[in-house]
mmCIF file of C-alpha atoms in Angstrom:
data_model
loop_
_atom_site.group_PDB
_atom_site.id
_atom_site.type_symbol
_atom_site.label_atom_id
_atom_site.label_comp_id
_atom_site.label_asym_id
_atom_site.label_seq_id
_atom_site.Cartn_x
_atom_site.Cartn_y
_atom_site.Cartn_z
ATOM 1 C CA MET T 1 221.523 97.004 45.037
ATOM 2 C CA LEU T 2 221.387 100.640 43.860
ATOM 3 C CA ALA T 3 218.988 99.735 40.948
ATOM 4 C CA LEU T 4 216.850 97.633 43.327
ATOM 5 C CA ALA T 5 216.562 100.494 45.662
ATOM 6 C CA LEU T 6 215.453 102.972 42.892
ATOM 7 C CA LEU T 7 212.892 100.334 41.616
ATOM 8 C CA LEU T 8 211.478 99.855 45.151
ATOM 9 C CA ALA T 9 211.515 103.655 45.862
ATOM 10 C CA GLY T 10 209.751 104.507 42.339
ATOM 11 C CA GLY T 11 207.084 101.627 43.229
ATOM 12 C CA ALA T 12 206.302 103.233 46.615
ATOM 13 C CA ALA T 13 206.001 106.622 44.885
ATOM 14 C CA THR T 14 203.461 105.282 42.530
ATOM 15 C CA GLY T 15 201.422 103.677 45.319
ATOM 16 C CA CYS T 16 201.236 106.784 47.252
ATOM 17 C CA GLY T 17 201.081 109.531 44.679
ATOM 18 C CA GLY T 18 199.856 107.642 41.548
ATOM 19 C CA ARG T 19 196.417 107.841 40.087
ATOM 20 C CA ALA T 20 193.630 107.996 42.508
ATOM 21 C CA THR T 21 191.285 104.862 42.972
ATOM 22 C CA THR T 22 187.853 105.590 42.080
ATOM 23 C CA HIS T 23 186.224 103.343 44.639
ATOM 24 C CA HIS T 24 186.896 102.320 48.049
ATOM 25 C CA LYS T 25 185.704 99.364 50.118
ATOM 26 C CA PRO T 26 181.867 99.424 51.026
ATOM 27 C CA GLY T 27 181.426 100.147 54.752
ATOM 28 C CA THR T 28 184.152 102.400 55.262
ATOM 29 C CA SER T 29 183.383 105.909 56.607
ATOM 30 C CA HIS T 30 181.263 108.269 54.936
ATOM 31 C CA GLU T 31 183.640 110.894 55.005
ATOM 32 C CA GLN T 32 186.411 108.867 53.794
ATOM 33 C CA ALA T 33 186.680 110.137 50.122
ATOM 34 C CA SER T 34 189.265 109.043 47.460
ATOM 35 C CA GLY T 35 188.281 111.759 44.888
ATOM 36 C CA SER T 36 189.754 114.977 45.128
ATOM 37 C CA VAL T 37 186.685 117.234 43.571
ATOM 38 C CA GLY T 38 185.821 120.313 45.620
ATOM 39 C CA THR T 39 186.868 121.058 49.138
ATOM 40 C CA LEU T 40 185.709 118.768 52.024
ATOM 41 C CA LEU T 41 184.263 121.189 54.775
ATOM 42 C CA THR T 42 184.128 120.359 58.410
ATOM 43 C CA ALA T 43 180.322 121.647 58.344
ATOM 44 C CA THR T 44 177.508 118.934 57.987
ATOM 45 C CA ASP T 45 174.097 118.715 56.464
ATOM 46 C CA ALA T 46 171.166 118.046 58.859
ATOM 47 C CA THR T 47 171.829 114.268 58.759
ATOM 48 C CA GLY T 48 175.374 114.598 59.633
ATOM 49 C CA HIS T 49 176.945 114.081 56.177
ATOM 50 C CA ARG T 50 179.985 116.333 55.587
ATOM 51 C CA LEU T 51 179.718 118.833 52.953
ATOM 52 C CA ARG T 52 181.715 118.942 49.805
ATOM 53 C CA GLU T 53 181.875 122.667 48.247
ATOM 54 C CA VAL T 54 182.149 123.144 44.663
ATOM 55 C CA PRO T 55 182.103 126.521 42.615
ATOM 56 C CA ALA T 56 178.681 127.675 41.722
ATOM 57 C CA GLN T 57 179.406 127.813 38.092
ATOM 58 C CA GLY T 58 178.616 124.206 36.946
ATOM 59 C CA ALA T 59 177.426 122.951 40.298
ATOM 60 C CA PRO T 60 174.758 120.310 40.673
ATOM 61 C CA GLU T 61 171.349 121.743 40.769
ATOM 62 C CA ALA T 62 168.112 119.977 41.969
ATOM 63 C CA GLN T 63 164.344 120.749 41.486
ATOM 64 C CA LEU T 64 161.598 118.573 42.916
ATOM 65 C CA THR T 65 157.711 118.250 41.564
ATOM 66 C CA VAL T 66 155.066 116.353 43.151
ATOM 67 C CA ARG T 67 152.219 114.926 41.519
ATOM 68 C CA PRO T 68 149.343 112.975 42.979
ATOM 69 C CA ASP T 69 149.279 109.468 41.650
ATOM 70 C CA SER T 70 145.843 108.322 40.147
ATOM 71 C CA GLU T 71 145.680 105.000 42.578
ATOM 72 C CA ASP T 72 147.668 105.981 45.615
ATOM 73 C CA GLY T 73 149.964 108.388 47.096
ATOM 74 C CA TRP T 74 152.239 110.749 44.898
ATOM 75 C CA ASN T 75 154.889 110.467 41.987
ATOM 76 C CA LEU T 76 157.776 112.665 42.809
ATOM 77 C CA GLN T 77 160.195 113.830 39.866
ATOM 78 C CA LEU T 78 163.694 115.060 40.692
ATOM 79 C CA ALA T 79 165.026 117.268 37.877
ATOM 80 C CA VAL T 80 168.762 117.524 38.204
ATOM 81 C CA LYS T 81 171.357 119.716 36.062
ATOM 82 C CA ASN T 82 175.029 119.193 35.825
ATOM 83 C CA TYR T 83 174.432 115.784 37.781
ATOM 84 C CA ARG T 84 174.111 112.197 36.849
ATOM 85 C CA PHE T 85 172.854 109.183 39.061
ATOM 86 C CA THR T 86 175.687 106.626 39.443
ATOM 87 C CA PRO T 87 174.244 103.600 41.401
ATOM 88 C CA ASP T 88 177.004 101.165 40.433
ATOM 89 C CA SER T 89 179.669 103.252 42.203
ATOM 90 C CA THR T 90 177.915 104.042 45.417
ATOM 91 C CA GLY T 91 180.428 103.825 48.196
ATOM 92 C CA GLY T 92 183.345 105.025 45.793
ATOM 93 C CA ALA T 93 185.077 108.301 45.396
ATOM 94 C CA ALA T 94 183.481 111.723 44.844
ATOM 95 C CA LEU T 95 183.523 112.404 41.224
ATOM 96 C CA PRO T 96 182.158 115.408 39.612
ATOM 97 C CA GLY T 97 178.619 115.812 39.160
ATOM 98 C CA ALA T 98 177.556 112.329 39.934
ATOM 99 C CA GLY T 99 176.201 110.563 42.834
ATOM 100 C CA HIS T 100 172.737 109.797 44.433
ATOM 101 C CA ALA T 101 169.857 111.647 46.233
ATOM 102 C CA HIS T 102 168.278 111.433 49.627
ATOM 103 C CA LEU T 103 164.472 111.969 49.972
ATOM 104 C CA GLU T 104 163.312 113.327 53.477
ATOM 105 C CA LEU T 105 159.585 114.176 54.739
ATOM 106 C CA ASP T 106 159.988 117.206 57.366
ATOM 107 C CA GLY T 107 163.710 116.187 58.103
ATOM 108 C CA ARG T 108 163.130 112.429 58.264
ATOM 109 C CA LYS T 109 164.967 110.375 55.679
ATOM 110 C CA LEU T 110 162.546 108.317 53.579
ATOM 111 C CA ALA T 111 164.732 106.620 50.844
ATOM 112 C CA ARG T 112 167.879 107.074 48.934
ATOM 113 C CA LEU T 113 167.104 107.833 45.239
ATOM 114 C CA TYR T 114 168.941 106.408 42.307
ATOM 115 C CA SER T 115 166.795 107.685 39.573
ATOM 116 C CA PRO T 116 164.592 110.800 38.779
ATOM 117 C CA TRP T 117 161.108 109.139 39.548
ATOM 118 C CA PHE T 118 160.124 108.006 42.802
ATOM 119 C CA HIS T 119 156.576 106.764 44.034
ATOM 120 C CA LEU T 120 155.731 107.718 47.480
ATOM 121 C CA PRO T 121 152.861 105.670 49.184
ATOM 122 C CA ALA T 122 150.158 107.413 50.916
ATOM 123 C CA ALA T 123 150.723 105.312 54.036
ATOM 124 C CA GLN T 124 154.024 106.633 54.574
ATOM 125 C CA VAL T 125 152.734 110.202 54.902
ATOM 126 C CA PRO T 126 150.517 111.118 58.069
ATOM 127 C CA GLU T 127 147.692 113.749 57.627
ATOM 128 C CA GLY T 128 148.500 117.340 57.311
ATOM 129 C CA ALA T 129 151.120 119.716 55.696
ATOM 130 C CA HIS T 130 154.671 118.422 54.917
ATOM 131 C CA THR T 131 157.800 119.485 53.373
ATOM 132 C CA LEU T 132 159.562 117.137 51.149
ATOM 133 C CA THR T 133 163.523 117.571 50.663
ATOM 134 C CA VAL T 134 165.691 115.874 48.182
ATOM 135 C CA ARG T 135 169.442 116.331 48.685
ATOM 136 C CA LEU T 136 172.212 115.574 46.370
ATOM 137 C CA TYR T 137 175.072 113.469 47.612
ATOM 138 C CA ALA T 138 178.469 112.343 46.064
ATOM 139 C CA ASP T 139 179.383 108.470 45.746
ATOM 140 C CA ASP T 140 181.297 108.758 48.930
ATOM 141 C CA HIS T 141 178.152 110.024 50.820
ATOM 142 C CA THR T 142 179.413 113.559 51.164
ATOM 143 C CA ALA T 143 176.877 116.239 50.410
ATOM 144 C CA TRP T 144 177.412 118.601 47.459
ATOM 145 C CA ALA T 145 177.282 122.066 48.445
ATOM 146 C CA VAL T 146 177.713 125.708 46.881
ATOM 147 C CA SER T 147 178.436 128.618 49.275
ATOM 148 C CA GLY T 148 178.107 126.382 52.469
ATOM 149 C CA LYS T 149 174.609 125.244 51.613
ATOM 150 C CA PRO T 150 173.845 121.713 50.441
ATOM 151 C CA VAL T 151 172.382 121.448 47.143
ATOM 152 C CA GLU T 152 168.678 120.358 47.575
ATOM 153 C CA GLY T 153 165.028 120.825 46.133
ATOM 154 C CA THR T 154 162.008 121.121 48.339
ATOM 155 C CA ALA T 155 158.423 120.803 47.586
ATOM 156 C CA GLN T 156 155.077 121.208 49.736
ATOM 157 C CA LEU T 157 152.649 118.224 50.364
ATOM 158 C CA THR T 158 149.297 118.194 51.888
ATOM 159 C CA ALA T 159 147.970 114.756 52.774
ATOM 160 C CA THR T 160 144.133 114.567 53.683
ATOM 161 C CA ALA T 161 142.512 111.341 55.514
ATOM 162 C CA THR T 162 140.319 109.701 52.843
ATOM 163 C CA ALA T 163 138.858 106.224 53.071
ATOM 164 C CA PRO T 164 140.577 103.720 50.604
ATOM 165 C CA GLY T 165 138.375 103.042 47.318
ATOM 166 C CA PRO T 166 136.746 99.517 46.482
ATOM 167 C CA ASP T 167 140.248 98.322 45.218
ATOM 168 C CA GLY T 168 142.129 99.061 48.568
ATOM 169 C CA HIS T 169 143.796 102.088 47.382
ATOM 170 C CA SER T 170 143.689 105.865 48.746
ATOM 171 C CA HIS T 171 142.776 107.657 45.304
ATOM 172 C CA GLY T 172 143.923 111.159 44.632
ATOM 173 C CA GLY T 173 146.865 111.169 46.617
ATOM 174 C CA SER T 174 145.138 111.234 49.933
ATOM 175 C CA PRO T 175 146.445 108.682 52.359
ATOM 176 C CA SER T 176 144.390 106.654 54.628
ATOM 177 C CA PRO T 177 144.670 107.345 58.440
ATOM 178 C CA ALA T 178 147.965 105.636 59.823
ATOM 179 C CA PRO T 179 146.948 102.432 62.002
ATOM 180 C CA THR T 180 147.418 102.938 65.806
ATOM 181 C CA SER T 181 149.481 99.734 66.204
ATOM 182 C CA THR T 182 151.596 97.750 63.644
ATOM 183 C CA PRO T 183 149.648 95.117 62.239
ATOM 184 C CA ALA T 184 151.124 91.341 62.880
ATOM 185 C CA PRO T 185 152.926 90.249 59.938
ATOM 186 C CA THR T 186 151.225 87.768 57.765
ATOM 187 C CA SER T 187 152.546 84.212 57.349
ATOM 188 C CA THR T 188 156.042 84.177 55.746
ATOM 189 C CA PRO T 189 157.982 81.340 54.190
ATOM 190 C CA ALA T 190 160.744 79.927 56.560
ATOM 191 C CA PRO T 191 164.266 81.321 55.516
ATOM 192 C CA GLU T 192 165.179 77.810 54.261
ATOM 193 C CA GLN T 193 162.649 78.251 51.544
ATOM 194 C CA ALA T 194 164.479 81.149 50.108
ATOM 195 C CA ASP T 195 166.934 80.699 47.214
ATOM 196 C CA ARG T 196 169.512 82.835 49.054
ATOM 197 C CA THR T 197 170.127 83.664 52.744
ATOM 198 C CA VAL T 198 172.173 86.406 53.619
ATOM 199 C CA THR T 199 172.859 86.595 57.488
ATOM 200 C CA ILE T 200 174.025 90.145 59.074
ATOM 201 C CA ALA T 201 174.748 91.388 62.564
ATOM 202 C CA VAL T 202 174.774 94.881 63.874
ATOM 203 C CA ARG T 203 176.752 95.619 67.039
ATOM 204 C CA ASP T 204 178.102 98.832 68.334
ATOM 205 C CA GLY T 205 177.381 100.572 65.132
ATOM 206 C CA LYS T 206 179.219 98.205 63.068
ATOM 207 C CA VAL T 207 177.994 95.605 60.461
ATOM 208 C CA SER T 208 179.286 92.153 60.129
ATOM 209 C CA PRO T 209 180.173 90.865 57.752
ATOM 210 C CA ALA T 210 181.372 94.251 56.250
ATOM 211 C CA PRO T 211 178.501 95.485 53.620
ATOM 212 C CA ALA T 212 179.058 93.795 50.197
ATOM 213 C CA ARG T 213 177.021 93.181 47.262
ATOM 214 C CA THR T 214 174.615 90.166 46.947
ATOM 215 C CA GLU T 215 174.103 89.096 43.456
ATOM 216 C CA LEU T 216 170.623 87.773 42.387
ATOM 217 C CA ARG T 217 168.969 86.753 39.470
ATOM 218 C CA ARG T 218 165.789 88.116 38.728
ATOM 219 C CA GLY T 219 162.693 86.077 40.455
ATOM 220 C CA GLU T 220 165.182 84.637 43.134
ATOM 221 C CA ARG T 221 163.964 84.788 46.800
ATOM 222 C CA VAL T 222 166.369 86.184 49.161
ATOM 223 C CA ALA T 223 166.153 85.817 53.021
ATOM 224 C CA LEU T 224 167.470 88.882 54.915
ATOM 225 C CA ARG T 225 168.331 87.477 58.516
ATOM 226 C CA VAL T 226 169.282 90.520 60.708
ATOM 227 C CA THR T 227 170.329 90.736 64.291
ATOM 228 C CA SER T 228 170.838 94.179 65.691
ATOM 229 C CA ASP T 229 171.863 95.028 69.186
ATOM 230 C CA ARG T 230 169.501 97.960 69.415
ATOM 231 C CA ALA T 231 165.864 98.390 68.078
ATOM 232 C CA ASP T 232 165.936 99.642 64.500
ATOM 233 C CA THR T 233 164.102 99.310 61.187
ATOM 234 C CA LEU T 234 165.442 97.587 58.251
ATOM 235 C CA HIS T 235 164.456 99.077 54.845
ATOM 236 C CA VAL T 236 165.135 97.758 51.293
ATOM 237 C CA HIS T 237 165.136 100.771 48.995
ATOM 238 C CA GLY T 238 163.557 100.534 45.586
ATOM 239 C CA TYR T 239 161.267 97.555 46.841
ATOM 240 C CA ASP T 240 159.669 99.758 49.760
ATOM 241 C CA LYS T 241 160.099 96.721 52.190
ATOM 242 C CA GLU T 242 160.704 97.147 55.917
ATOM 243 C CA LEU T 243 161.200 95.066 58.969
ATOM 244 C CA ALA T 244 161.270 95.823 62.399
ATOM 245 C CA LEU T 245 164.471 94.868 64.307
ATOM 246 C CA PRO T 246 164.021 94.018 67.876
ATOM 247 C CA ALA T 247 167.017 94.697 70.275
ATOM 248 C CA SER T 248 169.271 91.554 70.316
ATOM 249 C CA GLN T 249 166.770 89.445 68.410
ATOM 250 C CA GLU T 250 166.879 87.837 64.948
ATOM 251 C CA ALA T 251 164.466 89.065 62.230
ATOM 252 C CA THR T 252 163.968 87.681 58.986
ATOM 253 C CA LEU T 253 162.679 89.315 55.779
ATOM 254 C CA ILE T 254 161.812 87.311 52.697
ATOM 255 C CA LEU T 255 162.252 89.091 49.381
ATOM 256 C CA THR T 256 161.309 88.102 45.926
ATOM 257 C CA ALA T 257 163.655 90.127 43.604
ATOM 258 C CA ASP T 258 161.347 90.953 40.549
ATOM 259 C CA ARG T 259 162.985 94.174 39.790
ATOM 260 C CA THR T 260 166.532 94.593 38.366
ATOM 261 C CA GLY T 261 169.043 97.139 39.357
ATOM 262 C CA LEU T 262 171.034 97.763 42.526
ATOM 263 C CA PHE T 263 169.211 98.149 45.952
ATOM 264 C CA GLU T 264 170.588 99.069 49.171
ATOM 265 C CA VAL T 265 169.434 97.450 52.369
ATOM 266 C CA GLU T 266 169.883 99.987 55.281
ATOM 267 C CA THR T 267 168.755 100.673 58.971
ATOM 268 C CA HIS T 268 166.590 103.649 59.502
ATOM 269 C CA GLU T 269 167.710 104.794 62.977
ATOM 270 C CA SER T 270 171.373 104.097 62.767
ATOM 271 C CA ASP T 271 171.576 104.970 58.867
ATOM 272 C CA LEU T 272 173.969 101.941 58.287
ATOM 273 C CA VAL T 273 174.292 100.036 54.907
ATOM 274 C CA LEU T 274 173.769 96.305 55.740
ATOM 275 C CA THR T 275 174.142 94.980 52.297
ATOM 276 C CA GLN T 276 173.317 95.920 48.208
ATOM 277 C CA LEU T 277 171.176 93.517 46.483
ATOM 278 C CA LEU T 278 172.450 93.587 42.729
ATOM 279 C CA VAL T 279 169.792 92.043 40.730
ATOM 280 C CA ARG T 280 170.348 91.155 36.995
#
C-alpha cells in the first residue's frame, strides 16, 4: 500500500510539475498560455490581446516595407529579426521568437500573416492616406512586447482613385473607387457539389463545434456553412475570400483549395477562429 501511494504521488507530481506542453486545444482563451517565456502583463494591445514582455536584448523586431504591385495594389514585405513564423503551432504555447503577425490598416485588422510577404489588393484600401501596422504575436495570441510596448512595424500608404486598365486591374498601386453597395454574389455551386462540407455555428461568442483543423487535398472544394447569432463577416486568410454573415441566417462559401499550407477561417467583428484549413 505504501509503495502504491508513492507511485500515485509521483505520477501526480509529474502531471502537475513536469515538462510543460507546447500546445493547447484550439478554441481556448487567447490569454491561456502554456509556455513560460517572458512575463504576461495585464496590459493589452489596441485589439485586446495581452502583452508578453521580453528583455530588449534578443527580442523580436519587425520592419514593414510597402511596394506598389505592377498589376494591382501593393506588395508588403515584413522583415523580422530574432523571430520565425510558425503556422503549424498556432494556438499552442508561447515559445521564444515564434508566432505570427497581424496586419492592420488604420487600426483595423486586415489579415493574419504567416510569412514575410503579403499582397494587399487595391480594393481593400479606400482613397487617401493610411497607416499600415504589422504586430508580432506568440502562438498563444499574446503580443510580444518590449518595455510595455508591442513589437510592431509601420508604414505609410497613400491610395489614389484610378480607373482600372483594360485587364480590369488598377495599375500602379492605385485602387478603384469603392462601390457604394455590395454587389450581388455570382451564382455559386450548391454546398452538395463540394467535396467537403464544414458546418459551424457561432452563438454568444462561442464556436460550435470547437475550432479544429480541416484537412484537404489540393484542388478539393470545401463548403463553409456558417450560422452566426450576430451580423459579422467571414474571412479565409491566404485566399482573401470573404462572406457576409447575416444575423441568425446560414451563409455558405464555396472555396477551391488550390494553395497548400495552413489557412485560418475567422470572423472580422468578433475576431473568432472558426476553423483551420490544412491543404496538402
